[in-house]
Coordinates of C-alpha atoms and ligand atoms in Angstrom, one line a residue:
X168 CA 0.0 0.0 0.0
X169 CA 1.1 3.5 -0.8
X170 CA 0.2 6.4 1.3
X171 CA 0.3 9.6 0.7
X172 CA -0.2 12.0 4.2
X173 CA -0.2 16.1 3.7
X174 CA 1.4 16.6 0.9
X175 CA 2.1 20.4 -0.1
X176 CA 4.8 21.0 -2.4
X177 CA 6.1 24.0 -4.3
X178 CA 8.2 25.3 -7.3
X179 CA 10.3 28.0 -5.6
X180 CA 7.7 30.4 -3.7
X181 CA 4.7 28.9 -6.2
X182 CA 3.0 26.6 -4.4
X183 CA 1.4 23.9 -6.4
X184 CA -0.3 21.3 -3.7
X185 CA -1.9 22.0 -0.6
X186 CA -2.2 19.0 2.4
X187 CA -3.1 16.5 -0.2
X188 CA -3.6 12.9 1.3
X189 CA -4.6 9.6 -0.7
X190 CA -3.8 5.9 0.2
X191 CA -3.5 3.9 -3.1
X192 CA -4.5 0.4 -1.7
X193 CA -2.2 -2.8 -3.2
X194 CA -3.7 -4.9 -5.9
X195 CA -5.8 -1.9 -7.1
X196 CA -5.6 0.9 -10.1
X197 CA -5.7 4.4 -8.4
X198 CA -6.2 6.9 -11.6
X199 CA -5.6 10.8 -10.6
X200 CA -8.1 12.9 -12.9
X201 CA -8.5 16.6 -13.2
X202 CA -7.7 19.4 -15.3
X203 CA -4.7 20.4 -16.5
X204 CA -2.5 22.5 -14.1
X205 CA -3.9 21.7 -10.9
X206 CA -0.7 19.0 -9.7
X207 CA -1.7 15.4 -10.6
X208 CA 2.1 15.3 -12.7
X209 CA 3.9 16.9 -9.4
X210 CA 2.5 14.5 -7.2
X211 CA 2.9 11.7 -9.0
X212 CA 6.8 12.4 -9.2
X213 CA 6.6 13.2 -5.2
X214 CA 5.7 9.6 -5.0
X215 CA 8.5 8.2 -6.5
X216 CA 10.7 11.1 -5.4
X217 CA 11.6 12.4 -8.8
X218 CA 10.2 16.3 -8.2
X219 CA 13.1 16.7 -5.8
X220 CA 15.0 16.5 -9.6
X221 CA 14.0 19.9 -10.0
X222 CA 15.7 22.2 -8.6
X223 CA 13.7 24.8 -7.2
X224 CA 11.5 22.4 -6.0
X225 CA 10.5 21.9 -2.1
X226 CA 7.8 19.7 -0.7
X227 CA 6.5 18.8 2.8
X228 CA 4.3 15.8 3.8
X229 CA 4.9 11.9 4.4
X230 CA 4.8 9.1 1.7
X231 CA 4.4 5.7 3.3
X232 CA 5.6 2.4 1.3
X233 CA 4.0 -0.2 3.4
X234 CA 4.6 2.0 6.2
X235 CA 8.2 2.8 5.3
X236 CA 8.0 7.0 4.5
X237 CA 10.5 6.7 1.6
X238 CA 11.6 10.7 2.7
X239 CA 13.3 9.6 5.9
X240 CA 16.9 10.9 5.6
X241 CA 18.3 7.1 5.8
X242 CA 16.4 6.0 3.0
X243 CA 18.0 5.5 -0.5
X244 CA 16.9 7.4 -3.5
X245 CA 17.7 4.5 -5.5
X246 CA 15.4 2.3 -3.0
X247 CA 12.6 4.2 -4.1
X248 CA 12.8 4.6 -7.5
X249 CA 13.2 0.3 -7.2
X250 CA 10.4 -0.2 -5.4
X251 CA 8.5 2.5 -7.0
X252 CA 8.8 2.4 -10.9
X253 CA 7.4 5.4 -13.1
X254 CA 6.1 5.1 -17.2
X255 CA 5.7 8.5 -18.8
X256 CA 3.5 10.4 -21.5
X257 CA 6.2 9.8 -24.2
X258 CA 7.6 6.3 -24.8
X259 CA 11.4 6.9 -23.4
X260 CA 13.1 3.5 -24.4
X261 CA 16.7 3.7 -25.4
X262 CA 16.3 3.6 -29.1
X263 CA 19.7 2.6 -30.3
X264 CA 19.7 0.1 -27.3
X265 CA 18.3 -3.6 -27.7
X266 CA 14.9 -4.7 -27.1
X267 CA 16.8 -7.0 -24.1
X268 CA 19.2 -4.4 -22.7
X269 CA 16.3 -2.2 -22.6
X270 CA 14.8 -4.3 -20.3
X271 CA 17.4 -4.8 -18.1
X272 CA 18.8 -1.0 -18.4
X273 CA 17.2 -0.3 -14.7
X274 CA 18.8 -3.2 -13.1
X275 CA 22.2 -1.3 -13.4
X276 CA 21.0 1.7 -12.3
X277 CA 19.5 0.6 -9.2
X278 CA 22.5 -1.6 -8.4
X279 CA 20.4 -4.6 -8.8
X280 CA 23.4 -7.8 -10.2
X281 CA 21.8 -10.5 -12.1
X282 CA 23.9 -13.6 -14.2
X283 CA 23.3 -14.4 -17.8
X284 CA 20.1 -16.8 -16.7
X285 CA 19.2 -14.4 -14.5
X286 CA 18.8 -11.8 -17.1
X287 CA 17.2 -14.3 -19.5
X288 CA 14.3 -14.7 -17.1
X289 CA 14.0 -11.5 -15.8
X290 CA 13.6 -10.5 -19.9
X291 CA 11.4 -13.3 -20.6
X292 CA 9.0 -12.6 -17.6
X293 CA 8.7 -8.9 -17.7
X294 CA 7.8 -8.6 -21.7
X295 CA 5.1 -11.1 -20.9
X296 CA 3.7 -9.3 -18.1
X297 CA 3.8 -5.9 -20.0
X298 CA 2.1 -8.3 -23.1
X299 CA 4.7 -7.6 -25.5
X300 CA 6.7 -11.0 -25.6
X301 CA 4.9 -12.8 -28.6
X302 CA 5.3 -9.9 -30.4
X303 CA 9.8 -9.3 -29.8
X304 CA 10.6 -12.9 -28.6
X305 CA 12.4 -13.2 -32.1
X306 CA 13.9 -10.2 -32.4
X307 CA 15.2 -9.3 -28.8
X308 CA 18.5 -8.3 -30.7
X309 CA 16.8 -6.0 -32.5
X310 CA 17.1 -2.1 -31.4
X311 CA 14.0 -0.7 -29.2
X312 CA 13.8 2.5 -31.4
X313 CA 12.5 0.1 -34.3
X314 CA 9.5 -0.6 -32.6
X315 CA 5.9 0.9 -33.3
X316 CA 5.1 3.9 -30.3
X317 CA 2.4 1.3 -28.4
X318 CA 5.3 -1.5 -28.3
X319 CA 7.5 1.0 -27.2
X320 CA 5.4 2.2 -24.1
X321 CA 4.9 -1.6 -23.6
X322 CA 9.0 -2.3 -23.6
X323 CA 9.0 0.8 -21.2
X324 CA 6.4 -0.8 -19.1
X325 CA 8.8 -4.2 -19.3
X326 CA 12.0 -1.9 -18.4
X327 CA 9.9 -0.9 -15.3
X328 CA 8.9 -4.0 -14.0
X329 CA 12.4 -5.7 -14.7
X330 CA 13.6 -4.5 -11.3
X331 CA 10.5 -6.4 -9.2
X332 CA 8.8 -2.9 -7.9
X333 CA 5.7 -3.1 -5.8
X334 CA 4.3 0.0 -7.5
X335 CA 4.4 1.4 -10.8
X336 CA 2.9 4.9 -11.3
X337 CA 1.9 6.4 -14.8
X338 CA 1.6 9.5 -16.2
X339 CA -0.8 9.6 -19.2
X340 CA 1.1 6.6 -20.7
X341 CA -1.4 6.4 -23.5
X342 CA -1.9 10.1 -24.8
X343 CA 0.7 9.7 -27.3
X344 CA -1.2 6.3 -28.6
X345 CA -3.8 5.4 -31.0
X346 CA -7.0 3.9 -29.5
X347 CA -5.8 -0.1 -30.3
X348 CA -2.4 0.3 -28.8
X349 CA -4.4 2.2 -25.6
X350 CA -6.9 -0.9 -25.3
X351 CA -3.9 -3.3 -25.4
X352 CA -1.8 -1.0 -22.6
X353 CA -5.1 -0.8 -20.4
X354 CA -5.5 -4.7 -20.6
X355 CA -1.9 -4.9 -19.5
X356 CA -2.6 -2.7 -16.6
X357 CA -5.7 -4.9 -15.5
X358 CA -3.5 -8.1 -15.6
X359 CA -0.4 -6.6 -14.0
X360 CA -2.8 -4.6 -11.4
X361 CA -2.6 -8.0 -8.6
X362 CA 0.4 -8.1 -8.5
X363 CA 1.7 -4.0 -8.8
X364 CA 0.2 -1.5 -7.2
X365 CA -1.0 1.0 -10.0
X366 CA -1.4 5.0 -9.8
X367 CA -2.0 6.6 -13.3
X368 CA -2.7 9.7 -14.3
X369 CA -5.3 10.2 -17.1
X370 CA -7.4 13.1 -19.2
X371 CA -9.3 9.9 -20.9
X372 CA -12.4 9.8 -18.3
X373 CA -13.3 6.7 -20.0
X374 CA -10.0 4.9 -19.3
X375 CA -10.3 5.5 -15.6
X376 CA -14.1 4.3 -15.8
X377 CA -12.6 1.2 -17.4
X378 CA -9.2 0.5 -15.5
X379 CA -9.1 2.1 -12.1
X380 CA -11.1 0.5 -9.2
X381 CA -10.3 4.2 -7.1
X382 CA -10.5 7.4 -8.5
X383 CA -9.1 10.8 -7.1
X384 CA -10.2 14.2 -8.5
X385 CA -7.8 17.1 -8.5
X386 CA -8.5 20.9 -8.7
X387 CA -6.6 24.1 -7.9
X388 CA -9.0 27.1 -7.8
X389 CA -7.7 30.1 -9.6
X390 CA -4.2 31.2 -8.1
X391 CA -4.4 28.4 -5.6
X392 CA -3.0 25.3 -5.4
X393 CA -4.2 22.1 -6.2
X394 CA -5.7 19.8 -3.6
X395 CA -8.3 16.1 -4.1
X396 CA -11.7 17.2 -3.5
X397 CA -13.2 13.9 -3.5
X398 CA -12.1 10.5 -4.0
X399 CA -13.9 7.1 -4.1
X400 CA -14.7 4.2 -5.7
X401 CA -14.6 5.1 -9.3
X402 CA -18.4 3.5 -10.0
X403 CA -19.5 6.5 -7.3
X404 CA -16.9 9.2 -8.4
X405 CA -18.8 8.9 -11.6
X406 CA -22.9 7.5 -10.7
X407 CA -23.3 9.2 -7.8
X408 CA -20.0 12.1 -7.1
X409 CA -21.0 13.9 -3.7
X410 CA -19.4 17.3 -4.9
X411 CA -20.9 19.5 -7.8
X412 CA -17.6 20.0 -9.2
X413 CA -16.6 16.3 -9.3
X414 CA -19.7 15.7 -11.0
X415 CA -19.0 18.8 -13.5
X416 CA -16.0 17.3 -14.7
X417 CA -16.4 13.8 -14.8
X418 CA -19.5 15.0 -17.1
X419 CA -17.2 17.0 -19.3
X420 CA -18.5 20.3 -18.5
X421 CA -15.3 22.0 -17.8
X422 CA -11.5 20.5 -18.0
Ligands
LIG659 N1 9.4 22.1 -13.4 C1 8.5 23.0 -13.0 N2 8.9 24.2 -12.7 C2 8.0 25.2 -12.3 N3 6.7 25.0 -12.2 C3 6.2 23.8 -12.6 C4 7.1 22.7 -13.0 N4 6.3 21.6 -13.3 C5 5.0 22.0 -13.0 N5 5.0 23.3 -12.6 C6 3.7 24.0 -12.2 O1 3.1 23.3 -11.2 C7 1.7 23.3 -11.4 C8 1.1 21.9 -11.5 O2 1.6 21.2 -12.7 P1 1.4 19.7 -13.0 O3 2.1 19.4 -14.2 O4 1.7 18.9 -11.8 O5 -0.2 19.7 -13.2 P2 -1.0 18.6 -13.9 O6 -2.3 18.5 -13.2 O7 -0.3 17.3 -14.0 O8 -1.2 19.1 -15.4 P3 -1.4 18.4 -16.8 O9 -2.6 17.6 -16.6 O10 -1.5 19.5 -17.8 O11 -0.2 17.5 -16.9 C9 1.4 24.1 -12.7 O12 1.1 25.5 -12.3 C10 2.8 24.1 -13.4 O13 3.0 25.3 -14.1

């Protein structure tokens, strides 16, 4: 589980999120929706502690990994970013890099050592969970920039899981995808979902209506910053939302 408790954080003096807590439960799809600008990208990275990459960037507030906060001073950066894996907008594979050392590229980086059959498996099992193995299993020479854009979010997806996190956040991983590429990453996210905690962030309302058992809604009034105001199961977030701005939204009446 993945807990998020008072969470404000800020770009220099510009404050972007206000006290914002959400606990993403294990074995469940979390999606973050809202319209743009209002801090569903900031605190996404917060979760995986990339916005401290920026410099001017500050934040305060606890995030619990299992009850682990992952911003206690003896924690590891690198423990994090194992444990909590991150896909973006844009496919990011290494394009001149092979479909196989793409897969293994974060193993390095997170000081993770793994033999030659150890690698083969780790390879094998991570493009199957991310649904792409039928597709490269004859080609895993072959460089990663060759593939098409949904293969390459899906090799991305494999490149996360490679290093056994128990969460893997997303930031609009299918914007830059046509609609059959999105149904085959969304059906990857349902089967990988019991065993990896999910957290995406999506503008598609249908997506969240048809991956995410938990929805969160994100605003930030005009020169404030951003905060959930309501968050639920997703069938009530959009049958039955409690606030009339949740229900505005998830309508498409403004966003
Ligand atoms: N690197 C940065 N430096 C300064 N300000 C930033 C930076 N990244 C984001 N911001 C600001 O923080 C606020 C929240 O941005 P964020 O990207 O988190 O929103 P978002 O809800 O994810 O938006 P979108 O849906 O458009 O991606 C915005 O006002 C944005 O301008």
């Amino acid at each position: 589980m993945l807990e998020a408790r008072g969470i404000t954080a800020w770009f220099g003096d510009h404050q972007v999120l206000d006290r914002v807590s959400l606990t993403m439960p294990a074995g469940q799809i979390t999606s973050l929706i809202g319209p743009s600008g209002c801090g569903k990208s900031t605190f996404l990275r917060i979760l995986n502690r990339m916005h401290e990459l920026v410099p001017s960037a500050s934040l305060a507030g606890e995030v619990l990994l299992d009850g682990d906060d992952i911003y206690e001073p003896q924690k590891r950066l690198t423990d994090a970013r194992k444990a909590i894996g991150m896909v973006f907008q844009k496919p990011n594979p290494f394009p001149a890099m092979s479909i196989y050392d793409n897969v293994i590229a974060g193993l390095k980086l997170t000081g993770i050592r793994a033999d030659r059959a150890r690698k083969d498996y780790l390879v094998e099992t991570s493009l199957q969970k991310a649904g792409l193995w039928k597709e490269v299993r004859d080609r895993l020479r072959a460089p990663g920039g060759g593939l098409s854009g949904g293969q390459q979010q899906r090799l991305c997806i494999a490149r996360s899981l490679a290093v056994q996190p128990r969460v893997l956040l997303m930031d609009e991983p299918c914007s830059a995808l046509d609609p059959t590429s999105t149904r085959v990453i969304e059906e990857t996210m349902l089967e990988l979902a019991s065993e990896v905690t999910i957290v995406i962030v999506t503008h598609n309302m249908q997506q969240a209506q048809r991956v995410s058992s938990q929805c969160a809604f994100f605003l930030a009034g005009a020169g404030k910053p951003g905060g959930i105001v309501e968050h639920g199961p997703t069938d009530a977030m959009f049958g039955d939302p409690q606030d009339d701005r949740t229900a505005d939204y998830v309508n498409g009446r403004f966003g």
